[in-house]
Each structure stands twice: as C-alpha cells, then as structure tokens.
PDB file of C-alpha atoms in Angstrom:
ATOM      1  CA  MET A   1      94.175 -99.955 -14.820  1.00 51.00           C
ATOM      2  CA  HIS A   2      97.240 -99.169 -12.715  1.00 49.00           C
ATOM      3  CA  LEU A   3      98.757 -97.211 -15.601  1.00 51.00           C
ATOM      4  CA  VAL A   4      95.665 -94.987 -15.764  1.00 48.00           C
ATOM      5  CA  GLN A   5      95.736 -94.409 -11.995  1.00 51.00           C
ATOM      6  CA  ASP A   6      99.452 -93.611 -12.075  1.00 55.00           C
ATOM      7  CA  LYS A   7      98.899 -91.154 -14.913  1.00 55.00           C
ATOM      8  CA  ASP A   8      96.036 -89.454 -13.048  1.00 57.00           C
ATOM      9  CA  GLU A   9      98.154 -89.199  -9.903  1.00 55.00           C
ATOM     10  CA  LYS A  10     101.056 -87.742 -11.881  1.00 57.00           C
ATOM     11  CA  CYS A  11      98.755 -85.130 -13.445  1.00 55.00           C
ATOM     12  CA  ARG A  12      97.350 -84.251 -10.020  1.00 54.00           C
ATOM     13  CA  LEU A  13     100.821 -83.784  -8.533  1.00 53.00           C
ATOM     14  CA  GLU A  14     101.946 -81.687 -11.490  1.00 53.00           C
ATOM     15  CA  SER A  15      98.853 -79.494 -11.116  1.00 53.00           C
ATOM     16  CA  LEU A  16      99.522 -79.030  -7.388  1.00 49.00           C
ATOM     17  CA  GLU A  17     103.147 -78.130  -8.082  1.00 50.00           C
ATOM     18  CA  GLN A  18     102.128 -75.573 -10.708  1.00 52.00           C
ATOM     19  CA  HIS A  19      99.631 -74.036  -8.286  1.00 44.00           C
ATOM     20  CA  LYS A  20     102.279 -73.912  -5.547  1.00 49.00           C
ATOM     21  CA  GLN A  21     104.736 -72.167  -7.856  1.00 54.00           C
ATOM     22  CA  GLN A  22     102.063 -69.687  -8.933  1.00 52.00           C
ATOM     23  CA  VAL A  23     101.170 -68.803  -5.331  1.00 46.00           C
ATOM     24  CA  ASN A  24     104.844 -68.610  -4.409  1.00 53.00           C
ATOM     25  CA  HIS A  25     105.429 -66.156  -7.256  1.00 50.00           C
ATOM     26  CA  GLN A  26     102.421 -64.048  -6.238  1.00 49.00           C
ATOM     27  CA  VAL A  27     103.558 -63.881  -2.627  1.00 48.00           C
ATOM     28  CA  ALA A  28     107.123 -63.005  -3.596  1.00 51.00           C
ATOM     29  CA  GLU A  29     106.088 -60.246  -5.996  1.00 54.00           C
ATOM     30  CA  GLN A  30     103.160 -58.916  -3.949  1.00 50.00           C
ATOM     31  CA  LEU A  31      99.605 -60.128  -3.864  1.00 49.00           C
ATOM     32  CA  HIS A  32      96.832 -58.074  -5.372  1.00 48.00           C
ATOM     33  CA  HIS A  33      94.293 -56.914  -2.796  1.00 50.00           C
ATOM     34  CA  ASN A  34      91.607 -59.165  -4.317  1.00 51.00           C
ATOM     35  CA  SER A  35      93.837 -62.248  -4.042  1.00 48.00           C
ATOM     36  CA  ARG A  36      94.385 -62.025  -0.281  1.00 48.00           C
ATOM     37  CA  PRO A  37      91.117 -63.705   0.793  1.00 50.00           C
ATOM     38  CA  GLN A  38      92.050 -66.831  -1.179  1.00 50.00           C
ATOM     39  CA  LEU A  39      95.437 -66.990   0.530  1.00 48.00           C
ATOM     40  CA  THR A  40      94.184 -66.017   3.962  1.00 50.00           C
ATOM     41  CA  LEU A  41      91.382 -68.535   4.364  1.00 47.00           C
ATOM     42  CA  PRO A  42      93.325 -71.798   4.450  1.00 47.00           C
ATOM     43  CA  VAL A  43      96.240 -70.639   6.637  1.00 45.00           C
ATOM     44  CA  HIS A  44      97.470 -73.706   8.548  1.00 43.00           C
ATOM     45  CA  ARG A  45      95.487 -76.595   9.918  1.00 43.00           C
ATOM     46  CA  PRO A  46      95.527 -76.889  13.699  1.00 42.00           C
ATOM     47  CA  THR A  47      98.178 -79.267  14.986  1.00 45.00           C
ATOM     48  CA  ASP A  48      97.526 -81.913  17.612  1.00 40.00           C
ATOM     49  CA  ASP A  49      98.875 -79.772  20.440  1.00 44.00           C
ATOM     50  CA  THR A  50      96.592 -76.852  19.553  1.00 42.00           C
ATOM     51  CA  SER A  51      93.335 -78.774  19.878  1.00 43.00           C
ATOM     52  CA  LEU A  52      90.886 -78.124  22.657  1.00 44.00           C
ATOM     53  CA  PRO A  53      92.275 -79.231  26.004  1.00 45.00           C
ATOM     54  CA  SER A  54      91.657 -82.790  27.153  1.00 46.00           C
ATOM     55  CA  PHE A  55      90.161 -83.475  30.552  1.00 47.00           C
ATOM     56  CA  SER A  56      90.957 -86.142  33.116  1.00 51.00           C
ATOM     57  CA  ALA A  57      88.309 -88.552  34.421  1.00 56.00           C
ATOM     58  CA  ASN A  58      88.013 -86.550  37.660  1.00 55.00           C
ATOM     59  CA  GLU A  59      87.542 -83.294  35.751  1.00 49.00           C
ATOM     60  CA  LYS A  60      84.844 -84.874  33.591  1.00 49.00           C
ATOM     61  CA  ALA A  61      83.077 -86.214  36.676  1.00 55.00           C
ATOM     62  CA  SER A  62      83.238 -82.762  38.245  1.00 53.00           C
ATOM     63  CA  VAL A  63      81.669 -81.180  35.170  1.00 47.00           C
ATOM     64  CA  VAL A  64      78.824 -83.706  35.222  1.00 49.00           C
ATOM     65  CA  ALA A  65      78.289 -83.290  38.953  1.00 52.00           C
ATOM     66  CA  GLU A  66      78.235 -79.485  38.914  1.00 51.00           C
ATOM     67  CA  PRO A  67      77.017 -78.306  35.489  1.00 50.00           C
ATOM     68  CA  PRO A  68      75.459 -75.058  36.788  1.00 50.00           C
ATOM     69  CA  ASN A  69      78.814 -73.910  38.180  1.00 53.00           C
ATOM     70  CA  VAL A  70      80.532 -74.617  34.877  1.00 44.00           C
ATOM     71  CA  ALA A  71      77.880 -72.691  32.962  1.00 44.00           C
ATOM     72  CA  GLU A  72      78.123 -69.770  35.355  1.00 51.00           C
ATOM     73  CA  GLN A  73      81.903 -69.707  34.985  1.00 50.00           C
ATOM     74  CA  LEU A  74      81.685 -69.724  31.182  1.00 49.00           C
ATOM     75  CA  ILE A  75      79.167 -66.877  31.247  1.00 50.00           C
ATOM     76  CA  ALA A  76      81.338 -64.875  33.641  1.00 54.00           C
ATOM     77  CA  ASP A  77      84.427 -65.456  31.499  1.00 58.00           C
ATOM     78  CA  ASN A  78      82.568 -64.439  28.351  1.00 57.00           C
ATOM     79  CA  GLU A  79      81.331 -61.226  29.962  1.00 60.00           C
ATOM     80  CA  ARG A  80      84.887 -60.429  31.046  1.00 64.00           C
ATOM     81  CA  ASN A  81      86.156 -61.076  27.518  1.00 60.00           C
ATOM     82  CA  ILE A  82      83.505 -58.813  26.007  1.00 65.00           C
ATOM     83  CA  LYS A  83      84.488 -55.973  28.347  1.00 65.00           C
ATOM     84  CA  LEU A  84      88.139 -56.382  27.392  1.00 65.00           C
ATOM     85  CA  VAL A  85      87.276 -56.317  23.686  1.00 65.00           C
ATOM     86  CA  GLN A  86      85.163 -53.180  24.149  1.00 65.00           C
ATOM     87  CA  ARG A  87      88.068 -51.501  25.929  1.00 66.00           C
ATOM     88  CA  ASP A  88      90.641 -52.404  23.283  1.00 65.00           C
ATOM     89  CA  MET A  89      88.657 -51.703  20.114  1.00 62.00           C
ATOM     90  CA  PRO A  90      89.039 -47.872  20.173  1.00 58.00           C
ATOM     91  CA  ARG A  91      92.825 -48.352  20.278  1.00 62.00           C
ATOM     92  CA  THR A  92      92.903 -50.702  17.291  1.00 62.00           C
ATOM     93  CA  PHE A  93      93.667 -48.829  14.055  1.00 60.00           C
ATOM     94  CA  GLY A  94      91.886 -45.811  15.500  1.00 54.00           C
ATOM     95  CA  ASN A  95      93.035 -43.615  12.598  1.00 58.00           C
ATOM     96  CA  HIS A  96      91.690 -45.925   9.892  1.00 59.00           C
ATOM     97  CA  PRO A  97      88.244 -44.843   8.597  1.00 54.00           C
ATOM     98  CA  LEU A  98      86.901 -48.406   8.749  1.00 61.00           C
ATOM     99  CA  PHE A  99      87.696 -48.638  12.456  1.00 61.00           C
ATOM    100  CA  GLN A 100      86.367 -45.365  13.790  1.00 61.00           C
ATOM    101  CA  ASP A 101      83.849 -45.529  16.611  1.00 65.00           C
ATOM    102  CA  GLY A 102      80.616 -46.912  15.170  1.00 62.00           C
ATOM    103  CA  ALA A 103      82.157 -47.778  11.796  1.00 65.00           C
ATOM    104  CA  ALA A 104      81.374 -51.059  10.043  1.00 71.00           C
ATOM    105  CA  GLY A 105      84.894 -52.406  10.500  1.00 73.00           C
ATOM    106  CA  THR A 106      84.766 -51.870  14.247  1.00 80.00           C
ATOM    107  CA  GLN A 107      81.530 -53.811  14.649  1.00 84.00           C
ATOM    108  CA  LYS A 108      82.709 -56.619  12.369  1.00 88.00           C
ATOM    109  CA  THR A 109      85.964 -56.965  14.293  1.00 87.00           C
ATOM    110  CA  TYR A 110      84.070 -56.968  17.577  1.00 86.00           C
ATOM    111  CA  ASP A 111      81.748 -59.713  16.300  1.00 89.00           C
ATOM    112  CA  VAL A 112      84.681 -61.858  15.160  1.00 92.00           C
ATOM    113  CA  LEU A 113      86.449 -61.502  18.507  1.00 91.00           C
ATOM    114  CA  GLU A 114      83.312 -62.294  20.476  1.00 88.00           C
ATOM    115  CA  ALA A 115      82.740 -65.399  18.355  1.00 91.00           C
ATOM    116  CA  TYR A 116      86.346 -66.502  18.764  1.00 92.00           C
ATOM    117  CA  THR A 117      86.366 -66.134  22.544  1.00 88.00           C
ATOM    118  CA  CYS A 118      83.210 -68.258  22.694  1.00 87.00           C
ATOM    119  CA  TYR A 119      84.845 -70.815  20.392  1.00 90.00           C
ATOM    120  CA  ARG A 120      88.041 -70.968  22.454  1.00 90.00           C
ATOM    121  CA  PRO A 121      87.074 -70.155  26.050  1.00 86.00           C
ATOM    122  CA  ASP A 122      90.309 -71.820  27.168  1.00 85.00           C
ATOM    123  CA  LEU A 123      92.211 -68.930  25.571  1.00 85.00           C
ATOM    124  CA  GLY A 124      89.601 -66.218  25.965  1.00 84.00           C
ATOM    125  CA  TYR A 125      90.478 -62.719  24.838  1.00 87.00           C
ATOM    126  CA  VAL A 126      94.054 -61.512  25.175  1.00 88.00           C
ATOM    127  CA  GLN A 127      95.206 -58.000  24.329  1.00 85.00           C
ATOM    128  CA  GLY A 128      96.589 -58.040  20.807  1.00 86.00           C
ATOM    129  CA  MET A 129      93.889 -60.242  19.291  1.00 91.00           C
ATOM    130  CA  SER A 130      91.950 -57.168  18.185  1.00 89.00           C
ATOM    131  CA  TYR A 131      94.762 -56.238  15.781  1.00 89.00           C
ATOM    132  CA  LEU A 132      94.756 -59.700  14.225  1.00 93.00           C
ATOM    133  CA  ALA A 133      90.990 -59.727  13.787  1.00 92.00           C
ATOM    134  CA  ALA A 134      90.964 -56.202  12.350  1.00 90.00           C
ATOM    135  CA  ILE A 135      93.467 -57.123   9.619  1.00 91.00           C
ATOM    136  CA  LEU A 136      91.352 -60.122   8.634  1.00 93.00           C
ATOM    137  CA  CYS A 137      88.198 -57.999   8.594  1.00 90.00           C
ATOM    138  CA  LEU A 138      89.822 -55.685   6.053  1.00 87.00           C
ATOM    139  CA  HIS A 139      89.694 -58.480   3.471  1.00 86.00           C
ATOM    140  CA  LEU A 140      86.955 -60.910   4.527  1.00 91.00           C
ATOM    141  CA  ASP A 141      83.333 -60.952   5.572  1.00 91.00           C
ATOM    142  CA  SER A 142      82.562 -61.730   9.220  1.00 92.00           C
ATOM    143  CA  PHE A 143      82.321 -65.496   8.829  1.00 93.00           C
ATOM    144  CA  GLY A 144      85.399 -65.667   6.623  1.00 94.00           C
ATOM    145  CA  ALA A 145      87.338 -63.538   9.110  1.00 94.00           C
ATOM    146  CA  PHE A 146      86.252 -65.807  11.966  1.00 95.00           C
ATOM    147  CA  ARG A 147      87.381 -68.921  10.095  1.00 94.00           C
ATOM    148  CA  ALA A 148      90.696 -67.285   9.264  1.00 93.00           C
ATOM    149  CA  MET A 149      91.108 -66.155  12.888  1.00 94.00           C
ATOM    150  CA  VAL A 150      90.650 -69.739  14.054  1.00 94.00           C
ATOM    151  CA  SER A 151      93.261 -70.950  11.575  1.00 92.00           C
ATOM    152  CA  LEU A 152      95.686 -68.119  12.295  1.00 92.00           C
ATOM    153  CA  MET A 153      95.483 -68.691  16.040  1.00 93.00           C
ATOM    154  CA  SER A 154      96.177 -72.374  15.418  1.00 90.00           C
ATOM    155  CA  THR A 155      99.588 -71.680  13.909  1.00 89.00           C
ATOM    156  CA  ARG A 156     102.293 -72.701  16.337  1.00 90.00           C
ATOM    157  CA  LEU A 157     103.642 -69.204  16.988  1.00 92.00           C
ATOM    158  CA  MET A 158     100.270 -67.611  17.674  1.00 93.00           C
ATOM    159  CA  PHE A 159      98.900 -70.426  19.799  1.00 91.00           C
ATOM    160  CA  ASP A 160     102.047 -70.751  21.874  1.00 92.00           C
ATOM    161  CA  MET A 161     102.287 -67.008  22.508  1.00 92.00           C
ATOM    162  CA  TYR A 162      98.638 -66.555  23.431  1.00 92.00           C
ATOM    163  CA  ARG A 163      98.705 -69.405  25.913  1.00 90.00           C
ATOM    164  CA  LEU A 164     100.722 -66.978  28.051  1.00 87.00           C
ATOM    165  CA  GLU A 165     103.006 -69.741  29.267  1.00 88.00           C
ATOM    166  CA  GLU A 166     106.399 -68.340  30.184  1.00 90.00           C
ATOM    167  CA  ASP A 167     108.400 -71.391  29.116  1.00 91.00           C
ATOM    168  CA  ARG A 168     106.944 -71.345  25.592  1.00 91.00           C
ATOM    169  CA  THR A 169     107.504 -67.611  25.215  1.00 92.00           C
ATOM    170  CA  PHE A 170     111.073 -68.030  26.464  1.00 94.00           C
ATOM    171  CA  LEU A 171     111.691 -70.668  23.786  1.00 94.00           C
ATOM    172  CA  TYR A 172     110.784 -68.250  20.976  1.00 96.00           C
ATOM    173  CA  LEU A 173     112.843 -65.475  22.532  1.00 96.00           C
ATOM    174  CA  THR A 174     115.825 -67.811  22.760  1.00 96.00           C
ATOM    175  CA  VAL A 175     115.501 -68.729  19.082  1.00 96.00           C
ATOM    176  CA  TYR A 176     115.182 -65.047  18.163  1.00 97.00           C
ATOM    177  CA  ASP A 177     118.224 -64.106  20.236  1.00 97.00           C
ATOM    178  CA  THR A 178     120.273 -66.852  18.579  1.00 97.00           C
ATOM    179  CA  VAL A 179     119.240 -65.758  15.082  1.00 97.00           C
ATOM    180  CA  LEU A 180     119.981 -62.097  15.854  1.00 97.00           C
ATOM    181  CA  LYS A 181     123.434 -62.940  17.229  1.00 97.00           C
ATOM    182  CA  HIS A 182     124.250 -64.979  14.127  1.00 96.00           C
ATOM    183  CA  GLU A 183     122.825 -62.662  11.462  1.00 96.00           C
ATOM    184  CA  LEU A 184     123.501 -59.218  12.935  1.00 97.00           C
ATOM    185  CA  PRO A 185     126.358 -59.583  15.436  1.00 98.00           C
ATOM    186  CA  THR A 186     127.158 -55.857  15.575  1.00 98.00           C
ATOM    187  CA  LEU A 187     123.572 -54.891  16.352  1.00 98.00           C
ATOM    188  CA  TYR A 188     123.318 -57.790  18.798  1.00 98.00           C
ATOM    189  CA  SER A 189     126.351 -56.495  20.701  1.00 98.00           C
ATOM    190  CA  HIS A 190     124.930 -52.960  20.734  1.00 98.00           C
ATOM    191  CA  PHE A 191     121.622 -54.207  22.136  1.00 98.00           C
ATOM    192  CA  GLN A 192     123.566 -56.068  24.829  1.00 97.00           C
ATOM    193  CA  GLU A 193     125.473 -52.898  25.739  1.00 98.00           C
ATOM    194  CA  ILE A 194     122.382 -50.705  26.085  1.00 98.00           C
ATOM    195  CA  GLY A 195     120.374 -53.373  27.924  1.00 97.00           C
ATOM    196  CA  MET A 196     117.885 -54.107  25.139  1.00 97.00           C
ATOM    197  CA  ASP A 197     116.339 -57.492  25.891  1.00 96.00           C
ATOM    198  CA  PRO A 198     114.364 -59.211  23.080  1.00 95.00           C
ATOM    199  CA  LYS A 199     111.276 -59.523  25.280  1.00 94.00           C
ATOM    200  CA  MET A 200     111.059 -55.720  25.351  1.00 95.00           C
ATOM    201  CA  TYR A 201     109.865 -55.632  21.739  1.00 96.00           C
ATOM    202  CA  VAL A 202     109.712 -59.108  20.159  1.00 96.00           C
ATOM    203  CA  VAL A 203     106.767 -60.225  22.291  1.00 95.00           C
ATOM    204  CA  ASP A 204     104.679 -57.328  20.973  1.00 93.00           C
ATOM    205  CA  TRP A 205     105.775 -58.082  17.403  1.00 95.00           C
ATOM    206  CA  ALA A 206     104.648 -61.684  17.851  1.00 95.00           C
ATOM    207  CA  PHE A 207     101.357 -60.980  19.628  1.00 93.00           C
ATOM    208  CA  THR A 208     100.184 -58.583  16.927  1.00 92.00           C
ATOM    209  CA  LEU A 209     102.180 -59.979  13.990  1.00 94.00           C
ATOM    210  CA  PHE A 210     103.727 -56.524  13.558  1.00 94.00           C
ATOM    211  CA  THR A 211     100.372 -54.747  13.131  1.00 90.00           C
ATOM    212  CA  ARG A 212     101.042 -52.299  15.968  1.00 87.00           C
ATOM    213  CA  CYS A 213     104.578 -51.312  15.024  1.00 87.00           C
ATOM    214  CA  VAL A 214     104.829 -50.980  11.229  1.00 87.00           C
ATOM    215  CA  PRO A 215     102.632 -49.263   8.611  1.00 84.00           C
ATOM    216  CA  LEU A 216      99.655 -51.156   7.242  1.00 83.00           C
ATOM    217  CA  GLU A 217     101.031 -51.650   3.721  1.00 83.00           C
ATOM    218  CA  VAL A 218     104.058 -53.446   5.141  1.00 86.00           C
ATOM    219  CA  VAL A 219     101.962 -55.455   7.595  1.00 88.00           C
ATOM    220  CA  LEU A 220      99.949 -56.835   4.687  1.00 88.00           C
ATOM    221  CA  ARG A 221     103.103 -57.945   2.881  1.00 87.00           C
ATOM    222  CA  ILE A 222     104.408 -59.624   6.036  1.00 90.00           C
ATOM    223  CA  TRP A 223     101.097 -61.411   6.528  1.00 90.00           C
ATOM    224  CA  ASP A 224     101.057 -62.630   2.916  1.00 87.00           C
ATOM    225  CA  CYS A 225     104.365 -64.372   3.524  1.00 89.00           C
ATOM    226  CA  TYR A 226     103.621 -65.535   7.076  1.00 90.00           C
ATOM    227  CA  ILE A 227     100.366 -67.184   6.063  1.00 86.00           C
ATOM    228  CA  TYR A 228     102.070 -68.962   3.196  1.00 84.00           C
ATOM    229  CA  LEU A 229     105.403 -69.832   4.833  1.00 86.00           C
ATOM    230  CA  GLY A 230     104.428 -70.241   8.478  1.00 87.00           C
ATOM    231  CA  THR A 231     106.166 -69.542  11.770  1.00 91.00           C
ATOM    232  CA  PRO A 232     109.797 -69.554  10.496  1.00 92.00           C
ATOM    233  CA  PHE A 233     108.998 -66.476   8.415  1.00 93.00           C
ATOM    234  CA  PHE A 234     108.314 -64.510  11.605  1.00 95.00           C
ATOM    235  CA  PHE A 235     112.031 -64.548  12.392  1.00 96.00           C
ATOM    236  CA  GLN A 236     112.905 -63.605   8.815  1.00 94.00           C
ATOM    237  CA  ALA A 237     110.576 -60.598   9.000  1.00 93.00           C
ATOM    238  CA  CYS A 238     112.167 -59.541  12.301  1.00 95.00           C
ATOM    239  CA  MET A 239     115.613 -59.670  10.748  1.00 95.00           C
ATOM    240  CA  ALA A 240     114.440 -57.791   7.640  1.00 92.00           C
ATOM    241  CA  ILE A 241     113.206 -54.872   9.755  1.00 93.00           C
ATOM    242  CA  LEU A 242     116.429 -54.761  11.755  1.00 95.00           C
ATOM    243  CA  VAL A 243     118.569 -54.964   8.611  1.00 93.00           C
ATOM    244  CA  MET A 244     116.748 -51.989   7.107  1.00 90.00           C
ATOM    245  CA  TYR A 245     117.387 -49.848  10.186  1.00 93.00           C
ATOM    246  CA  GLU A 246     120.577 -51.293  11.638  1.00 95.00           C
ATOM    247  CA  ASP A 247     122.613 -48.122  11.092  1.00 95.00           C
ATOM    248  CA  THR A 248     119.954 -46.007  12.803  1.00 95.00           C
ATOM    249  CA  LEU A 249     119.553 -48.393  15.736  1.00 97.00           C
ATOM    250  CA  LEU A 250     123.316 -48.485  16.323  1.00 98.00           C
ATOM    251  CA  THR A 251     123.213 -44.777  17.222  1.00 97.00           C
ATOM    252  CA  MET A 252     120.379 -45.101  19.755  1.00 97.00           C
ATOM    253  CA  ASP A 253     120.266 -45.573  23.492  1.00 97.00           C
ATOM    254  CA  LEU A 254     117.773 -47.906  25.161  1.00 97.00           C
ATOM    255  CA  GLY A 255     114.912 -45.414  25.361  1.00 96.00           C
ATOM    256  CA  ASP A 256     115.148 -44.295  21.748  1.00 96.00           C
ATOM    257  CA  ALA A 257     115.550 -47.857  20.464  1.00 97.00           C
ATOM    258  CA  MET A 258     112.473 -48.975  22.410  1.00 96.00           C
ATOM    259  CA  LYS A 259     110.362 -46.177  20.938  1.00 94.00           C
ATOM    260  CA  PHE A 260     111.684 -46.894  17.466  1.00 95.00           C
ATOM    261  CA  LEU A 261     111.003 -50.634  17.512  1.00 95.00           C
ATOM    262  CA  HIS A 262     107.504 -50.180  18.897  1.00 92.00           C
ATOM    263  CA  ASN A 263     106.634 -47.658  16.201  1.00 90.00           C
ATOM    264  CA  VAL A 264     108.878 -48.067  13.180  1.00 88.00           C
ATOM    265  CA  PRO A 265     108.673 -44.728  11.321  1.00 78.00           C
ATOM    266  CA  LYS A 266     107.065 -44.292   7.947  1.00 63.00           C
ATOM    267  CA  VAL A 267     110.140 -42.673   6.499  1.00 44.00           C
ATOM    268  CA  ARG A 268     111.143 -44.072   3.144  1.00 48.00           C
ATOM    269  CA  SER A 269     107.524 -45.149   2.999  1.00 45.00           C
ATOM    270  CA  ILE A 270     108.968 -47.413   5.647  1.00 44.00           C
ATOM    271  CA  LEU A 271     110.577 -50.269   3.952  1.00 46.00           C
ATOM    272  CA  ASP A 272     109.389 -50.598   0.476  1.00 51.00           C
ATOM    273  CA  SER A 273     107.591 -53.851   0.959  1.00 47.00           C
ATOM    274  CA  HIS A 274     109.527 -55.866  -1.613  1.00 49.00           C
ATOM    275  CA  THR A 275     112.871 -54.706  -0.211  1.00 50.00           C
ATOM    276  CA  CYS A 276     111.738 -55.624   3.289  1.00 50.00           C
ATOM    277  CA  MET A 277     110.799 -59.150   2.282  1.00 50.00           C
ATOM    278  CA  THR A 278     114.029 -59.787   0.390  1.00 51.00           C
ATOM    279  CA  ALA A 279     116.473 -57.998   2.710  1.00 48.00           C
ATOM    280  CA  GLN A 280     119.502 -60.074   3.631  1.00 46.00           C
ATOM    281  CA  PRO A 281     122.037 -59.412   6.406  1.00 44.00           C
TER     282      PRO A 281
END
C-alpha cells in the first residue's frame, strides 16, 4: 500500500516539475496573448500580513455600539473612492482604443476598481491602481480581472507600497539603492552627482508596475515575469531598463533624466522585450 502511495506521490511531483519547467520556458521566451489569463489568475496567495486588519476588543465594542456611524463612514469613503476613480480613468491609457471615453475597457476597469475598493476599504483607491486594473482588463473578463487584482495587490511589493506607510516604502528604496550601487556603480555615482534620488522615479515604477513609463508591449513582458517570479523580479526589471539606457542617462542632467525615466522612449521599439528581460549589467 505504501509503495503505491509513494509511486503516486512521485508521479505527482514529477508532473508538477514538468509543468513548472513548461511555464518557466514560456515566460522566458514570451507568452502568447492567449496564455496570459492562465498565468495571471493565480498570481500569489495573500500572506498573513496582507490579510484584513485585526481589531482590538475596544474597537470591536465601538463598532457594535455605533453601527450607523461605521456604515456612514464606509459609504462616505466609497463615494470618495468612486470620485477618484472617475477622475483618473481618462488619464489611464487614454490613447488605447479600448480605454477611450465610453469604451468597453474603460467601464470594465471602472467596475473592477469599484469592486476592489469595496472589498478592501482599508486600502481604498490610490492613484496608480487604475493602471493595474486596466492591464488585467486587457486579458480577462470583469470577474477574472477582479480576482487577479485581489491577488496582485496581495503580493508583498504592491501591498506594502499601497499602504502608503513611509517606513515600508523607505525599505524598498533602500534595497533598490543598494542593488543599483552594486550592479551599476557608474550610473549610481552619476545619479548622486545630479541629485537623482530613487524616490523620484522608483515609487512610480512600483505603484504602476511600469505601466505608466514604458510601452505596453514591454509592460506585458515585465508582468509575465513579475507574476511568475514575484517581488524580487521588480528590482531585476528596474536594472534591465537602466542597463539598456545607461549610456544615454550618463549624459543627462537631473531634469532630462527625470523626464526620461518617467516616459522611457519607444526608440528601438524600446527594449526588445526579450533583451530587456535578459539584460545583465
């Protein structure tokens, strides 16, 4: 009996390993458009520290004692979130036909964001979420995009950034600064000389997972790898972009470098996606 169970377990593990290698190969080479929903849906399971906030006994007693006030606050917060979403939507991929005013993609993205802010009122809506939801809506139906949004926002990088807690943001910036100094010391020194602080551009890269600063075809490749590899890949993608344009950035002053990093040009079809993902310092 044990021999049969051991054999079944061995077959299961071998099957999982084969599937992992297959997905790894697909991600490395470039996923087909139709394969992205299957990769996007699972993302990462929420960790313990990304669960809904716990409440003390006094807070629970307060909620029970004053339920109308709590309900009114939730309604007010939701109305505020909806107004923020409505304001940001026209600026999200405004040149893409699916996200023009009144287009199907715009409404779907709006619905996903409204659902998410109701699901996580502790986070609410923060500028930048519209870009994340829009990317998901390119590949999934509304419910699938909502599920993926929940999972994506539960990854450590996304959740920590969107909590808007300075100490957590500072931790990521410190890691980034250390990696940059180690991998690209010449560019690091140049950034120091011109006064380029990582928070001037890395925060935006993290909040939108690069969707606001690089062309869509490259964003999709970055997301393929981020979803599969997790938070550490964010730093690899940052370095890949800087490696591709190090020579250009070394000639720039602070103003030009800021503009460049917030809107990486489409020259060279901006980074051919495979080169970007495999670039090494």
